[in-house]
CSV table of C-alpha atoms in Angstrom, one decimal:
chain,number,residue,atom,x,y,z
A,1,MET,CA,-92.2,-5.2,-4.5
A,2,HIS,CA,-90.7,-1.8,-5.2
A,3,THR,CA,-87.0,-1.5,-5.8
A,4,THR,CA,-84.5,0.8,-3.9
A,5,HIS,CA,-81.7,2.9,-5.2
A,6,LEU,CA,-78.5,1.4,-3.8
A,7,VAL,CA,-74.9,2.6,-3.5
A,8,VAL,CA,-72.3,-0.1,-3.7
A,9,GLU,CA,-68.6,0.1,-3.2
A,10,THR,CA,-66.1,-2.8,-3.6
A,11,ARG,CA,-62.4,-2.4,-2.8
A,12,GLU,CA,-59.5,-4.8,-2.6
A,13,ILE,CA,-58.1,-5.6,0.9
A,14,ASP,CA,-55.2,-7.5,2.5
A,15,PRO,CA,-55.6,-11.3,2.8
A,16,VAL,CA,-58.2,-12.6,5.3
A,17,GLU,CA,-57.4,-15.9,7.0
A,18,ASP,CA,-60.9,-17.1,7.6
A,19,LEU,CA,-63.9,-15.5,5.9
A,20,LEU,CA,-66.4,-17.4,8.0
A,21,ALA,CA,-65.0,-15.9,11.2
A,22,TYR,CA,-66.8,-12.6,10.1
A,23,ALA,CA,-70.2,-14.2,9.6
A,24,ASP,CA,-73.1,-14.1,12.0
A,25,PRO,CA,-72.8,-17.2,14.2
A,26,ALA,CA,-76.6,-17.6,14.5
A,27,HIS,CA,-77.5,-16.7,10.9
A,28,PRO,CA,-74.5,-17.3,8.7
A,29,LEU,CA,-74.8,-16.2,5.0
A,30,ALA,CA,-72.0,-17.8,3.0
A,31,TRP,CA,-71.0,-19.4,-0.3
A,32,LEU,CA,-67.7,-21.2,-0.3
A,33,ARG,CA,-65.7,-23.6,-2.5
A,34,ARG,CA,-62.0,-24.5,-2.1
A,35,GLY,CA,-61.5,-21.5,0.1
A,36,ASP,CA,-62.9,-19.1,-2.4
A,37,GLY,CA,-66.3,-17.4,-2.0
A,38,ILE,CA,-68.3,-14.7,-0.3
A,39,VAL,CA,-69.6,-14.2,3.2
A,40,SER,CA,-72.1,-11.6,4.5
A,41,VAL,CA,-70.9,-9.5,7.5
A,42,GLY,CA,-73.4,-7.9,9.9
A,43,GLU,CA,-77.2,-7.5,9.4
A,44,PRO,CA,-78.4,-8.0,5.9
A,45,LEU,CA,-80.0,-4.9,4.1
A,46,ALA,CA,-83.1,-6.8,3.0
A,47,ALA,CA,-84.6,-10.3,2.5
A,48,ILE,CA,-87.1,-10.4,-0.4
A,49,ARG,CA,-89.7,-13.1,-0.1
A,50,PRO,CA,-92.4,-12.9,-2.7
A,51,PRO,CA,-95.8,-14.3,-1.6
A,52,ALA,CA,-97.2,-17.4,-3.4
A,53,GLY,CA,-99.6,-16.1,-6.0
A,54,ASP,CA,-100.3,-15.8,-9.7
A,55,GLU,CA,-96.7,-15.2,-10.7
A,56,PRO,CA,-94.1,-17.9,-9.9
A,57,ARG,CA,-91.9,-16.7,-7.0
A,58,GLY,CA,-88.7,-17.2,-9.0
A,59,ALA,CA,-90.0,-15.0,-11.8
A,60,ALA,CA,-91.0,-12.3,-9.2
A,61,LEU,CA,-87.5,-12.4,-7.7
A,62,ALA,CA,-85.8,-12.2,-11.2
A,63,THR,CA,-87.9,-9.1,-12.0
A,64,PHE,CA,-87.2,-7.5,-8.7
A,65,TRP,CA,-83.5,-8.1,-9.0
A,66,ARG,CA,-83.4,-6.7,-12.5
A,67,GLY,CA,-85.0,-3.5,-11.3
A,68,MET,CA,-82.7,-3.2,-8.2
A,69,ALA,CA,-79.6,-3.9,-10.2
A,70,ALA,CA,-80.5,-1.3,-13.0
A,71,GLN,CA,-80.9,1.5,-10.4
A,72,ALA,CA,-77.8,0.7,-8.3
A,73,GLU,CA,-74.8,3.0,-8.3
A,74,ILE,CA,-71.8,0.5,-8.3
A,75,ASP,CA,-68.1,1.4,-7.8
A,76,ASP,CA,-66.3,-1.9,-8.3
A,77,ALA,CA,-62.6,-1.7,-9.2
A,78,VAL,CA,-62.0,-5.4,-8.5
A,79,GLY,CA,-64.3,-7.1,-11.0
A,80,LEU,CA,-64.1,-10.7,-9.8
A,81,PRO,CA,-66.9,-13.2,-9.3
A,82,GLY,CA,-68.9,-12.1,-6.3
A,83,THR,CA,-67.8,-8.4,-6.3
A,84,GLY,CA,-70.1,-5.4,-6.6
A,85,LEU,CA,-73.8,-5.7,-5.8
A,86,VAL,CA,-74.7,-9.3,-4.9
A,87,ALA,CA,-77.6,-11.2,-3.3
A,88,PHE,CA,-77.7,-14.7,-1.8
A,89,GLY,CA,-80.7,-16.8,-2.8
A,90,ALA,CA,-82.4,-20.0,-1.8
A,91,PHE,CA,-85.6,-21.1,-3.6
A,92,ALA,CA,-88.3,-23.7,-2.7
A,93,PHE,CA,-88.2,-26.9,-4.7
A,94,ASP,CA,-91.9,-26.8,-5.5
A,95,GLU,CA,-93.9,-23.7,-6.4
A,96,GLU,CA,-96.7,-25.1,-4.2
A,97,SER,CA,-94.3,-25.5,-1.2
A,98,ALA,CA,-95.1,-23.6,2.1
A,99,ALA,CA,-91.4,-22.7,2.3
A,100,ASP,CA,-90.2,-19.2,1.2
A,101,SER,CA,-88.1,-18.5,-1.9
A,102,VAL,CA,-85.8,-15.7,-0.8
A,103,LEU,CA,-83.1,-13.3,-2.1
A,104,VAL,CA,-81.0,-11.8,0.7
A,105,VAL,CA,-79.1,-8.5,0.0
A,106,PRO,CA,-76.2,-8.1,2.5
A,107,THR,CA,-74.9,-4.7,3.8
A,108,LYS,CA,-71.3,-5.9,3.9
A,109,VAL,CA,-69.5,-8.7,2.1
A,110,LEU,CA,-66.0,-10.2,2.4
A,111,GLY,CA,-64.8,-12.2,-0.6
A,112,ARG,CA,-61.9,-14.2,-1.8
A,113,HIS,CA,-60.9,-15.4,-5.3
A,114,GLY,CA,-57.5,-17.2,-5.4
A,115,ASP,CA,-55.0,-14.8,-3.8
A,116,ARG,CA,-57.2,-11.7,-4.1
A,117,PHE,CA,-59.5,-10.5,-1.3
A,118,TRP,CA,-62.1,-7.7,-1.2
A,119,GLU,CA,-64.8,-6.0,0.9
A,120,THR,CA,-68.1,-4.7,-0.4
A,121,ARG,CA,-70.4,-2.1,1.3
A,122,ILE,CA,-74.0,-1.8,0.2
A,123,ARG,CA,-76.3,1.0,1.5
A,124,VAL,CA,-79.5,2.8,0.5
A,125,ALA,CA,-78.8,6.1,-1.3
A,126,GLY,CA,-78.9,8.9,1.1
A,127,ALA,CA,-78.1,6.7,4.1
A,128,SER,CA,-74.8,7.4,5.9
A,129,ASP,CA,-72.1,4.8,5.4
A,130,PRO,CA,-71.0,3.5,8.9
A,131,ASP,CA,-67.4,3.1,8.1
A,132,GLU,CA,-66.7,0.7,11.0
A,133,GLU,CA,-64.1,-2.0,10.6
A,134,PHE,CA,-65.2,-5.5,9.7
A,135,ALA,CA,-65.0,-7.5,12.9
A,136,THR,CA,-64.6,-11.3,13.6
A,137,HIS,CA,-66.8,-13.2,16.0
A,138,PRO,CA,-65.0,-15.9,18.1
A,139,TYR,CA,-66.3,-19.3,17.3
A,140,GLY,CA,-68.8,-20.7,19.9
A,141,PRO,CA,-68.2,-24.0,21.7
A,142,HIS,CA,-68.5,-27.3,19.8
A,143,TRP,CA,-72.0,-28.7,19.7
A,144,ALA,CA,-73.6,-32.0,18.6
A,145,GLY,CA,-77.0,-32.6,17.1
A,146,THR,CA,-79.2,-35.7,17.1
A,147,VAL,CA,-81.3,-36.7,14.1
A,148,GLY,CA,-83.6,-39.6,13.5
A,149,PRO,CA,-86.3,-40.8,11.1
A,150,GLY,CA,-88.7,-37.9,10.2
A,151,ALA,CA,-92.0,-38.1,8.4
A,152,GLN,CA,-90.7,-40.9,6.1
A,153,SER,CA,-89.4,-44.0,7.9
A,154,PRO,CA,-86.9,-46.3,6.1
A,155,GLN,CA,-89.7,-48.9,5.5
A,156,GLY,CA,-92.0,-46.1,4.3
A,157,TYR,CA,-89.3,-45.0,1.9
A,158,GLN,CA,-89.0,-48.5,0.4
A,159,ASP,CA,-92.8,-48.6,0.0
A,160,SER,CA,-92.8,-45.3,-1.8
A,161,VAL,CA,-90.1,-46.6,-4.1
A,162,ARG,CA,-92.3,-49.6,-4.9
A,163,ALA,CA,-95.2,-47.3,-5.6
A,164,ALA,CA,-93.0,-45.3,-7.9
A,165,LEU,CA,-91.9,-48.4,-9.8
A,166,ALA,CA,-95.6,-49.3,-10.3
A,167,ARG,CA,-96.1,-45.9,-11.9
A,168,ILE,CA,-93.1,-46.3,-14.1
A,169,ALA,CA,-94.2,-49.8,-15.2
A,170,GLY,CA,-97.6,-48.3,-16.0
A,171,GLY,CA,-96.0,-45.7,-18.3
A,172,GLU,CA,-96.8,-42.6,-16.3
A,173,LEU,CA,-93.1,-41.6,-16.1
A,174,SER,CA,-89.6,-42.9,-16.8
A,175,LYS,CA,-87.9,-41.5,-13.7
A,176,VAL,CA,-88.7,-39.9,-10.4
A,177,VAL,CA,-86.4,-38.8,-7.6
A,178,LEU,CA,-87.8,-39.7,-4.2
A,179,ALA,CA,-86.4,-38.2,-1.0
A,180,ARG,CA,-86.7,-39.1,2.7
A,181,ASP,CA,-86.1,-36.9,5.8
A,182,LEU,CA,-84.3,-37.0,9.1
A,183,THR,CA,-85.4,-34.6,11.8
A,184,GLY,CA,-83.9,-33.6,15.2
A,185,SER,CA,-82.4,-30.7,17.1
A,186,ILE,CA,-79.3,-28.9,18.2
A,187,PRO,CA,-78.8,-26.8,21.3
A,188,ALA,CA,-80.2,-23.3,21.3
A,189,GLY,CA,-77.4,-20.7,20.6
A,190,SER,CA,-75.3,-23.1,18.6
A,191,ASP,CA,-72.7,-21.5,16.3
A,192,LEU,CA,-73.9,-22.7,12.9
A,193,ARG,CA,-70.6,-21.5,11.3
A,194,ARG,CA,-69.0,-24.7,12.8
A,195,LEU,CA,-71.2,-26.8,10.5
A,196,VAL,CA,-70.5,-24.7,7.4
A,197,ARG,CA,-66.8,-24.9,8.2
A,198,ALA,CA,-66.9,-28.7,8.7
A,199,LEU,CA,-68.7,-29.2,5.4
A,200,SER,CA,-66.4,-26.7,3.6
A,201,THR,CA,-63.2,-28.4,4.8
A,202,GLY,CA,-64.5,-32.0,4.6
A,203,TYR,CA,-65.9,-31.6,1.1
A,204,PRO,CA,-63.7,-28.9,-0.6
A,205,ASP,CA,-64.9,-29.7,-4.1
A,206,THR,CA,-68.6,-29.0,-3.3
A,207,TRP,CA,-70.4,-25.7,-2.9
A,208,ALA,CA,-70.7,-25.1,0.9
A,209,PHE,CA,-73.6,-22.8,1.5
A,210,ALA,CA,-75.6,-21.1,4.3
A,211,VAL,CA,-78.6,-19.0,3.2
A,212,ASP,CA,-81.6,-18.2,5.5
A,213,GLY,CA,-81.1,-21.3,7.7
A,214,LEU,CA,-80.4,-23.7,4.8
A,215,ILE,CA,-76.9,-25.2,5.3
A,216,GLY,CA,-75.2,-27.8,3.2
A,217,ALA,CA,-72.5,-28.9,0.8
A,218,SER,CA,-73.7,-29.5,-2.8
A,219,PRO,CA,-71.7,-31.4,-5.4
A,220,GLU,CA,-74.1,-30.4,-8.1
A,221,THR,CA,-73.8,-27.0,-10.0
A,222,LEU,CA,-77.1,-25.9,-11.4
A,223,VAL,CA,-75.6,-23.1,-13.5
A,224,THR,CA,-72.7,-20.6,-13.4
A,225,VAL,CA,-72.6,-17.4,-15.4
A,226,GLN,CA,-69.4,-15.4,-15.6
A,227,ASN,CA,-68.8,-12.6,-18.1
A,228,GLY,CA,-71.6,-13.9,-20.3
A,229,THR,CA,-70.3,-17.5,-20.4
A,230,VAL,CA,-72.9,-20.1,-19.1
A,231,THR,CA,-71.6,-23.4,-17.7
A,232,ALA,CA,-73.5,-26.2,-16.0
A,233,ARG,CA,-72.5,-29.6,-14.6
A,234,VAL,CA,-75.0,-32.4,-14.7
A,235,LEU,CA,-74.7,-35.2,-12.2
A,236,ALA,CA,-76.9,-38.3,-12.4
A,237,GLY,CA,-75.9,-41.9,-11.7
A,238,THR,CA,-74.3,-42.7,-8.4
A,239,ILE,CA,-72.4,-45.5,-6.6
A,240,GLY,CA,-70.7,-45.6,-3.2
A,241,ARG,CA,-66.9,-45.6,-3.0
A,242,GLY,CA,-65.2,-49.0,-2.2
A,243,ALA,CA,-63.6,-49.8,1.1
A,244,ASP,CA,-60.1,-50.3,-0.5
A,245,ALA,CA,-58.4,-49.5,-3.9
A,246,ASP,CA,-59.6,-52.7,-5.6
A,247,ALA,CA,-63.2,-52.2,-4.5
A,248,ASP,CA,-63.0,-48.6,-5.5
A,249,THR,CA,-61.9,-49.5,-9.0
A,250,ALA,CA,-64.6,-52.2,-9.3
A,251,ALA,CA,-67.3,-49.6,-8.1
A,252,SER,CA,-66.2,-47.0,-10.7
A,253,ALA,CA,-66.1,-49.6,-13.5
A,254,HIS,CA,-69.6,-50.8,-12.6
A,255,LEU,CA,-71.0,-47.2,-12.7
A,256,ALA,CA,-69.2,-46.4,-16.0
A,257,SER,CA,-70.8,-49.5,-17.6
A,258,SER,CA,-74.2,-49.5,-15.9
A,259,THR,CA,-76.9,-49.2,-18.6
A,260,LYS,CA,-79.4,-48.0,-15.9
A,261,ASP,CA,-77.1,-45.2,-14.7
A,262,LEU,CA,-76.0,-44.2,-18.2
A,263,ASP,CA,-79.7,-43.9,-19.2
A,264,GLU,CA,-80.6,-41.9,-16.1
A,265,HIS,CA,-77.6,-39.6,-16.9
A,266,GLN,CA,-78.7,-39.1,-20.5
A,267,TYR,CA,-82.2,-38.0,-19.4
A,268,ALA,CA,-80.7,-35.4,-17.1
A,269,VAL,CA,-78.3,-34.0,-19.8
A,270,GLN,CA,-81.1,-33.7,-22.4
A,271,SER,CA,-83.3,-32.0,-19.9
A,272,VAL,CA,-80.7,-29.4,-19.1
A,273,LEU,CA,-79.9,-28.7,-22.8
A,274,ALA,CA,-83.6,-28.3,-23.7
A,275,SER,CA,-84.1,-25.8,-20.8
A,276,LEU,CA,-81.1,-23.7,-21.5
A,277,ARG,CA,-81.5,-23.4,-25.3
A,278,PRO,CA,-84.1,-20.6,-25.3
A,279,HIS,CA,-81.9,-18.4,-23.0
A,280,THR,CA,-78.4,-19.0,-24.6
A,281,ARG,CA,-76.4,-19.1,-27.8
A,282,ALA,CA,-73.9,-21.7,-29.0
A,283,LEU,CA,-74.7,-24.3,-26.4
A,284,ALA,CA,-72.7,-27.6,-26.3
A,285,ALA,CA,-72.2,-30.6,-24.1
A,286,SER,CA,-69.4,-33.2,-23.9
A,287,GLU,CA,-70.4,-36.5,-25.7
A,288,GLN,CA,-69.5,-38.9,-22.9
A,289,PRO,CA,-69.9,-38.5,-19.2
A,290,PHE,CA,-66.9,-38.6,-16.9
A,291,LEU,CA,-66.5,-40.0,-13.4
A,292,LEU,CA,-66.6,-37.4,-10.6
A,293,LYS,CA,-64.9,-38.8,-7.5
A,294,LEU,CA,-66.1,-37.4,-4.1
A,295,PRO,CA,-64.9,-38.6,-0.7
A,296,ASN,CA,-67.8,-41.0,-0.3
A,297,LEU,CA,-69.3,-41.4,-3.9
A,298,PHE,CA,-68.7,-41.6,-7.6
A,299,HIS,CA,-71.1,-39.7,-9.9
A,300,LEU,CA,-71.5,-39.7,-13.7
A,301,ALA,CA,-70.9,-36.1,-14.8
A,302,THR,CA,-71.3,-34.0,-18.0
A,303,ASP,CA,-70.3,-30.4,-18.5
A,304,VAL,CA,-72.4,-28.0,-20.6
A,305,GLU,CA,-71.3,-24.6,-21.9
A,306,GLY,CA,-72.9,-21.7,-23.8
A,307,GLU,CA,-73.3,-17.9,-24.0
A,308,LEU,CA,-75.9,-15.9,-22.1
A,309,GLY,CA,-78.7,-14.4,-24.1
A,310,ASN,CA,-79.2,-10.6,-24.2
A,311,GLY,CA,-81.0,-9.2,-21.1
A,312,GLU,CA,-81.0,-12.5,-19.3
A,313,SER,CA,-79.6,-13.1,-15.8
A,314,ALA,CA,-78.5,-16.2,-13.8
A,315,LEU,CA,-81.9,-16.0,-12.2
A,316,ASP,CA,-83.7,-16.5,-15.5
A,317,LEU,CA,-81.5,-19.6,-16.2
A,318,VAL,CA,-82.2,-20.9,-12.6
A,319,ARG,CA,-85.9,-20.6,-13.3
A,320,ALA,CA,-85.6,-22.3,-16.7
A,321,LEU,CA,-83.5,-25.2,-15.4
A,322,HIS,CA,-85.2,-26.0,-12.2
A,323,PRO,CA,-86.3,-28.7,-11.5
A,324,THR,CA,-83.9,-30.8,-13.5
A,325,ALA,CA,-84.4,-34.5,-14.2
A,326,ALA,CA,-81.6,-35.1,-11.7
A,327,VAL,CA,-83.7,-33.9,-8.8
A,328,ALA,CA,-87.3,-34.3,-10.0
A,329,GLY,CA,-87.5,-36.9,-12.8
A,330,THR,CA,-88.8,-37.3,-16.4
A,331,PRO,CA,-91.2,-36.1,-17.6
A,332,THR,CA,-91.1,-33.2,-15.2
A,333,ALA,CA,-94.8,-32.6,-14.6
A,334,ALA,CA,-95.5,-36.3,-14.0
A,335,ALA,CA,-92.5,-36.5,-11.7
A,336,ILE,CA,-93.5,-33.5,-9.6
A,337,ALA,CA,-97.0,-35.0,-9.2
A,338,ALA,CA,-95.5,-38.3,-8.1
A,339,ILE,CA,-93.3,-36.6,-5.6
A,340,ARG,CA,-96.3,-34.7,-4.1
A,341,ASP,CA,-98.2,-38.0,-3.8
A,342,LEU,CA,-95.4,-40.3,-2.6
A,343,GLU,CA,-93.4,-38.1,-0.2
A,344,PRO,CA,-95.2,-37.5,3.1
A,345,PHE,CA,-93.6,-34.1,3.7
A,346,ASP,CA,-93.0,-30.7,2.0
A,347,ARG,CA,-89.4,-30.7,0.7
A,348,GLY,CA,-89.0,-27.0,1.4
A,349,ARG,CA,-85.8,-25.8,-0.2
A,350,TYR,CA,-84.2,-29.3,-0.4
A,351,ALA,CA,-83.2,-29.9,-4.1
A,352,GLY,CA,-84.1,-26.3,-4.9
A,353,PRO,CA,-81.7,-23.7,-6.3
A,354,VAL,CA,-79.2,-22.0,-3.9
A,355,GLY,CA,-76.5,-19.5,-4.8
A,356,TRP,CA,-75.8,-15.9,-5.6
A,357,VAL,CA,-76.4,-13.3,-8.4
A,358,ASP,CA,-74.7,-10.0,-9.2
A,359,ALA,CA,-75.9,-6.8,-10.9
A,360,ALA,CA,-74.6,-8.0,-14.3
A,361,GLY,CA,-76.6,-11.2,-14.1
A,362,ASN,CA,-73.5,-13.3,-13.3
A,363,GLY,CA,-73.8,-15.8,-10.5
A,364,GLU,CA,-73.2,-19.3,-9.2
A,365,TRP,CA,-76.1,-21.6,-8.4
A,366,ALA,CA,-76.1,-25.1,-7.1
A,367,ILE,CA,-78.9,-27.6,-6.3
A,368,ALA,CA,-79.4,-27.7,-2.5
A,369,LEU,CA,-78.4,-31.2,-1.8
A,370,ARG,CA,-76.5,-32.8,1.3
A,371,CYS,CA,-78.3,-30.1,3.3
A,372,ALA,CA,-80.5,-29.3,6.2
A,373,GLN,CA,-82.9,-26.5,7.2
A,374,PHE,CA,-82.3,-25.0,10.6
A,375,THR,CA,-85.2,-23.2,12.4
A,376,ALA,CA,-85.0,-21.6,15.8
A,377,ALA,CA,-87.7,-23.0,18.2
A,378,ALA,CA,-88.5,-22.0,21.8
A,379,ASP,CA,-85.7,-24.0,23.5
A,380,ASP,CA,-83.6,-25.4,20.8
A,381,ILE,CA,-82.9,-25.3,17.0
A,382,ARG,CA,-84.9,-27.7,14.9
A,383,VAL,CA,-83.1,-29.5,12.1
A,384,THR,CA,-84.6,-31.2,9.0
A,385,ALA,CA,-82.2,-33.0,6.6
A,386,TYR,CA,-83.1,-34.6,3.3
A,387,ALA,CA,-81.6,-37.1,0.8
A,388,GLY,CA,-83.0,-38.7,-2.3
A,389,ALA,CA,-82.4,-41.2,-5.0
A,390,GLY,CA,-83.4,-41.5,-8.7
A,391,ILE,CA,-86.0,-44.3,-9.3
A,392,VAL,CA,-86.1,-45.8,-12.8
A,393,ALA,CA,-87.3,-49.2,-14.1
A,394,GLY,CA,-85.1,-51.8,-12.5
A,395,SER,CA,-84.4,-49.8,-9.3
A,396,ASP,CA,-84.3,-51.9,-6.1
A,397,PRO,CA,-86.0,-50.4,-3.1
A,398,GLU,CA,-83.4,-51.6,-0.6
A,399,SER,CA,-80.5,-50.3,-2.8
A,400,GLU,CA,-82.2,-46.9,-3.1
A,401,LEU,CA,-82.6,-46.7,0.7
A,402,LEU,CA,-78.8,-47.5,1.0
A,403,GLU,CA,-78.0,-44.7,-1.5
A,404,THR,CA,-79.9,-42.2,0.7
A,405,ARG,CA,-77.9,-43.4,3.7
A,406,VAL,CA,-74.7,-42.7,1.9
A,407,LYS,CA,-75.9,-39.2,0.8
A,408,PHE,CA,-77.0,-38.4,4.4
A,409,ARG,CA,-73.5,-39.2,5.7
A,410,PRO,CA,-71.7,-35.9,5.1
A,411,LEU,CA,-74.3,-33.9,7.0
A,412,VAL,CA,-74.9,-36.5,9.8
A,413,ASP,CA,-71.2,-36.8,10.4
A,414,ALA,CA,-70.8,-33.0,10.5
A,415,LEU,CA,-73.7,-32.7,12.9
A,416,ALA,CA,-72.1,-35.2,15.3
């Protein structure tokens, strides 16, 4: 993969009411949270997809990006997260997956950070800059999708959980995260921005993303790098919200005092700290987890902070962190082996890293959860959605199945 000399210009603009209105209806490329974020406008400049081979694909992309960023000529007077040269990325969960890991470099970007807005234009050096105005695309009609059991039936999922519990009892591993899939279709020509918008407005505290047909709303930050400061939020340990205030209070109290969930959470925190240490300085985590309240769930959460090591980028941290105990298990190698054996499908990019990186190595990366992959077929658009649950000693197969149902809900509701 050779790198190209790019010319990049970012300038501040007047407020834009709806960033998504400028995205491609069929292939939206977006990263949004609480109204802030970046959206690609027009055809992307390039999509870099390293082949599976001797070098891990994440490493190949980090090397490629370092070279491209080093050669770029960047005029960025705005200097906010997401300005200057950026690429959107979505990586496969498993290095052995048939799915691509990809970095997409846009030609035009619209961004918002608080009350400031900007546009970025990216071109190959020597190419003329088509100075056309950024244009909106009217939203297409409302559409609905249907999804049903995929390769893993509800009964099959409970059987997989029992098989995982036998491995845990046998001492092979202490935790494994098992997913199940739903598959279906939506009408050809559907405006996929409608789904991004529904997820973004319905779950404003999550990262709503659309990258190369992967669309979702993730509550889980993998890592954020801004001006050299590294932050990560670890989520592990989950309970559904109650039907009323009293049930809600009872549910949160149960989660906060659950030994099983607190142990699962501690595994996840230690895994993140161990992965980040070689790439950072002055790394610290809060001592006790806090309760993160989402519209349909409570999670146990811990925030981690440190300083980026010299010459490193967000992509290096993504490679070091993925897969976390929160989406694979503990120990990692045994958990990945169990996932390959017990899940009757390829996860693709589900539970893989998704986000963006800039020329200085800053970026925001989440874990691709509460998401689906959309793939155009001959007469419709195929949809595969995934949800998983962490299995540890004491897990109950039926309860874990119910947890996946709760996690599917944001996407299934938005599809309907």
